[in-house]
Structure formats: structure tokens, C-alpha cells
Short mmCIF file of C-alpha atoms in Angstrom, two decimals:
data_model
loop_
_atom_site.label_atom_id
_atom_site.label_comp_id
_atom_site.label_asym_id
_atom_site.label_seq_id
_atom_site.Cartn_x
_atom_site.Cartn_y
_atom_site.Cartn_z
CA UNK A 1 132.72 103.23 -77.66
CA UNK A 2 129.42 102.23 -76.19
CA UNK A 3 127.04 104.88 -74.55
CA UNK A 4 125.68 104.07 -71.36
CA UNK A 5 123.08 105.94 -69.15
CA UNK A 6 122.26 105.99 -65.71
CA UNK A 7 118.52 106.27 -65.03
CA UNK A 8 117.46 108.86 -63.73
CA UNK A 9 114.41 107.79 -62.21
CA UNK A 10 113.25 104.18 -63.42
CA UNK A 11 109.27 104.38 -64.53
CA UNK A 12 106.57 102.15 -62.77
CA UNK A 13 105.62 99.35 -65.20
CA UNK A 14 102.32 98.87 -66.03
CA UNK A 15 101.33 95.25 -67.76
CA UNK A 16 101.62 96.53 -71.15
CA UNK A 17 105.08 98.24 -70.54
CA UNK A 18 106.30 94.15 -69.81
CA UNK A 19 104.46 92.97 -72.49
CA UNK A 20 105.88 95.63 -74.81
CA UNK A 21 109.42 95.51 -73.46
CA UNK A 22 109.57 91.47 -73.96
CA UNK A 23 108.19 92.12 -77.65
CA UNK A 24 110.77 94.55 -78.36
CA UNK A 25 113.67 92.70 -76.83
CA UNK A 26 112.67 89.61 -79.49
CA UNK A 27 112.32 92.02 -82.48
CA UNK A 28 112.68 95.28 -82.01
CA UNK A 29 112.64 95.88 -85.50
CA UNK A 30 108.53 95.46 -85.90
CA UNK A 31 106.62 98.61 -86.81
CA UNK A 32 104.66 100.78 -83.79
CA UNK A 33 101.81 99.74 -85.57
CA UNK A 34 102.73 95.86 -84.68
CA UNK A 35 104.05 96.63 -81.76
CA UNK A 36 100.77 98.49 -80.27
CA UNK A 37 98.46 95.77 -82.30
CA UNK A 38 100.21 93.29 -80.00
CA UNK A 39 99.60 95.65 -76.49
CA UNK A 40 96.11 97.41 -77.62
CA UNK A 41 97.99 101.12 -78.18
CA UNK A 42 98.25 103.31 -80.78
CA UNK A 43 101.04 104.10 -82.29
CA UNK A 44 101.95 107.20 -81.08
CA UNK A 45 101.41 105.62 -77.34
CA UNK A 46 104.22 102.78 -78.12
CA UNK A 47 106.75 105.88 -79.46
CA UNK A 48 105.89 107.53 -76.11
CA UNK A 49 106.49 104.33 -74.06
CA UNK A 50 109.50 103.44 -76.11
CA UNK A 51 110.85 107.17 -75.42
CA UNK A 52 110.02 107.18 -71.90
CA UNK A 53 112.28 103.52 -71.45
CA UNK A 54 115.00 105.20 -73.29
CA UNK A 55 114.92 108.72 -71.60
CA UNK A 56 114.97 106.28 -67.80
CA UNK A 57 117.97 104.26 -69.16
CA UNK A 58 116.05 100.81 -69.13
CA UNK A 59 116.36 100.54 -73.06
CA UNK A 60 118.73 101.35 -75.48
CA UNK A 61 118.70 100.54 -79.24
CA UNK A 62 121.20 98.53 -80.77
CA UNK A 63 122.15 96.07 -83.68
CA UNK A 64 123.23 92.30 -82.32
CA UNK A 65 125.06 90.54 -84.30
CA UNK A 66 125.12 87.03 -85.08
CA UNK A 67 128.46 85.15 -83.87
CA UNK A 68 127.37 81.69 -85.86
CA UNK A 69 127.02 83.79 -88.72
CA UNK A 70 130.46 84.97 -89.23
CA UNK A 71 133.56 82.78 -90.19
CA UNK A 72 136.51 83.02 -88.96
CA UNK A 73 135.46 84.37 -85.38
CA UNK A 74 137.54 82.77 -82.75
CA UNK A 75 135.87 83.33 -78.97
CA UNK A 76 136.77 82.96 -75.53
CA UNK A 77 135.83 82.97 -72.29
CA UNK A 78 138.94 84.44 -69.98
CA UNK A 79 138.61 83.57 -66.49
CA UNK A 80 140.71 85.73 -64.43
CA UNK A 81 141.77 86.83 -60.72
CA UNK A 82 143.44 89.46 -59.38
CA UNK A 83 147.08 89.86 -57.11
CA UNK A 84 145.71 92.60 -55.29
CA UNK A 85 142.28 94.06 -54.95
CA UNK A 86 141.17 97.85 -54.09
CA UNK A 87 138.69 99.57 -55.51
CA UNK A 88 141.13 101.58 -57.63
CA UNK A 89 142.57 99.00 -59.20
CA UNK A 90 138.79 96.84 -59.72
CA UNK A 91 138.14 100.49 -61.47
CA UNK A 92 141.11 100.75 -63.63
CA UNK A 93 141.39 96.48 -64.90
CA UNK A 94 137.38 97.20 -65.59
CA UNK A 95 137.95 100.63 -67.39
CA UNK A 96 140.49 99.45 -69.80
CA UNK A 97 138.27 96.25 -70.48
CA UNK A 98 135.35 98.20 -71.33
CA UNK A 99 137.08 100.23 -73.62
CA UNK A 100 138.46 97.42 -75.94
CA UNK A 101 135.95 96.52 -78.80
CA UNK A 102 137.35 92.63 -78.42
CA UNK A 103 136.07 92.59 -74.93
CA UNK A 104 132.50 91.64 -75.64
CA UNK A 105 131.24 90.89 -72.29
CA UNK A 106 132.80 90.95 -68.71
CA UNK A 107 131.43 90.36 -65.72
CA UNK A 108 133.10 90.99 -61.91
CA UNK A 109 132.30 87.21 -59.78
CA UNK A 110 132.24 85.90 -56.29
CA UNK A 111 134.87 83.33 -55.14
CA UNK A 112 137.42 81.86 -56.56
CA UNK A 113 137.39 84.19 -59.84
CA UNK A 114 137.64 87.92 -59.99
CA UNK A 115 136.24 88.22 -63.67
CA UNK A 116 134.98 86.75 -66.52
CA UNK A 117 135.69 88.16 -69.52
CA UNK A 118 134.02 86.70 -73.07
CA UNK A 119 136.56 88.10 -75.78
CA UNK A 120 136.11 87.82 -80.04
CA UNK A 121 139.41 87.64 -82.23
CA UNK A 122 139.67 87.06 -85.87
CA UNK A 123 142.06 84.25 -85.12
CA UNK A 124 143.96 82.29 -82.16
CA UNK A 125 146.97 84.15 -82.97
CA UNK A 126 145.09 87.42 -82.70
CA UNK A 127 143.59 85.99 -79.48
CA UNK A 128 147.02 85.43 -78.52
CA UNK A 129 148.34 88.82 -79.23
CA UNK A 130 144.72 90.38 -77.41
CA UNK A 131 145.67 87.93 -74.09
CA UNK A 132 149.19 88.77 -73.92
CA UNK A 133 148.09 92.60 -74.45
CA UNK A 134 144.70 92.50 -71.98
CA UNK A 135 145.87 89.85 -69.54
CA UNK A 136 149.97 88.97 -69.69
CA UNK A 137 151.02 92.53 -69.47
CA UNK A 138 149.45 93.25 -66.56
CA UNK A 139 151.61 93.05 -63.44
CA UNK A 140 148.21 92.83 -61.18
CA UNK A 141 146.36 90.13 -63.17
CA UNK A 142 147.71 86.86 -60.93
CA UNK A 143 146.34 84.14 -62.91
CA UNK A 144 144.19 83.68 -66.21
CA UNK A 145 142.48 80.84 -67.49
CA UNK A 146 141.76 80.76 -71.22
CA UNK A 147 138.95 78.34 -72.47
CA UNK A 148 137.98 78.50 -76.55
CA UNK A 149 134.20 78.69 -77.33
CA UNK A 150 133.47 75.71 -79.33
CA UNK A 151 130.08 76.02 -79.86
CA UNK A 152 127.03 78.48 -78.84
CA UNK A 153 124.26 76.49 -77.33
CA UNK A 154 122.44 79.42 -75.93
CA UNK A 155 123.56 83.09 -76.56
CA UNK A 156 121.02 86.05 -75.85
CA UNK A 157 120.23 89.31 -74.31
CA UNK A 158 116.81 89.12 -73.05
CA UNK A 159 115.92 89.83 -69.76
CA UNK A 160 112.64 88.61 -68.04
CA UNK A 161 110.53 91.28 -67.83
CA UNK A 162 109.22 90.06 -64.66
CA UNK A 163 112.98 90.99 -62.80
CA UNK A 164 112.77 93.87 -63.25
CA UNK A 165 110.83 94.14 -59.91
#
């Protein structure tokens, strides 16, 4: 199960706090010593700055894996659109998918889509099974669209330091 916070407060940051969270979002696995080489800090000053994004909820460690890497991995991307909408039922359909470890990303849309749901099987039949169990079964899922990743052109998790405002 994944561990999310909510910020408390989010920090003000400085020039070096971008420059240091874009250097750790390419390679987080470099040294403090690289890391505050790169910024013009000490050590100890990137551990505290590295603490402090992790303590607001703005970074969290983790291990990403490469999907090219592995064989065998089916993927798709599940477009999907509810029968009827409240916000208990947006709460429950987006509970459940956040619990399921094939559920690798999902995302709630505008328009003609309600979600979009990026899923990883070991096979089409086990994608099969995973629709039918995530998607068929439930009486308030209208309609869903399933469309096989062929090919990654771009995959990533960085965000532009500069968004964050």
C-alpha cells in the first residue's frame, strides 16, 4: 500500500531548493556530497533540505521501476465513465483503484471520460481477469474502453520545478 502525506505547510523555495529538487528527481541516488557540490551546500545542509521536503509532503523516496525492462509485462490504458456520479461513489470507484497494486496510475478527467486508469498485468488473460474484476463487475462503471500499450515513447515522473509556483 502506498503512503501518502498531506503537507502540512509547503516551504518557500529558494533557487537552490529547485535546483536541488530537479537533481534529485533525475537521480536521487547521488551522494549529499554530489548533491550539495552541484547547489554550493554542505552536506549536512542538503540532508536538512531533503528532510524539510519530506517532513512538508513535497518529496517522498521511492524505487521506479523500469517497464521496458521487464518481459512479459502487458499494459493498458483503461478509459472509463461513470452511470452515475456523486461524490460518494467518485470516492469509493477511486478508493478501490488506489488500493490495487495493478492500478499503476489513475487520473479523474474533464469531458467525455470520467477516468483514466494505466493498469500492468503479467499477461492479456490476467488483464482480462483484472478488467472483468476492476471494471465489468461494477454495476456503476457505464462504459470502458481498453487500449494495449504498445510501446513507451515517453514515461516519467518529473515535475518542473518551476510549477510548483
Amino acid at each position: 500500500m502506498q503512503k501518502y502525506c498531506m503537507p502540512l505547510l509547503r516551504p518557500a523555495l529558494d533557487d537552490i531548493d529547485r535546483r536541488l529538487l530537479d537533481l534529485l528527481q533525475i537521480d536521487a541516488d547521488q551522494t549529499l556530497r554530489e548533491l550539495g557540490d552541484q547547489v554550493g551546500l554542505t552536506p549536512s545542509a542538503v540532508q536538512r533540505r531533503i528532510k524539510r521536503f519530506k517532513k512538508a509532503g513535497l518529496m517522498r523516496t521511492v524505487a521506479v521501476l523500469d517497464a521496458q525492462q521487464t518481459t512479459g509485462l502487458t499494459q493498458a490504458l483503461v478509459m472509463l465513465t461513470l452511470a452515475e456520479e456523486s461524490p460518494t461513489l467518485h470516492r469509493r470507484l477511486a478508493n478501490r483503484l488506489r488500493k490495487d497494486p495493478a492500478v499503476q496510475q489513475c487520473y479523474t478527467l474533464s469531458g467525455r471520460w470520467d477516468y483514466a486508469v494505466l493498469v500492468s498485468a503479467a499477461s492479456v488473460r490476467e488483464l482480462r481477469d483484472l478488467s472483468n474484476r476492476l471494471f465489468k463487475s461494477d454495476d456503476n462503471i457505464r462504459r470502458y474502453d481498453t487500449m494495449f500499450v504498445l510501446d513507451t515513447v515517453k514515461a516519467g515522473t518529473v515535475i518542473p520545478v518551476d510549477l510548483l509556483g
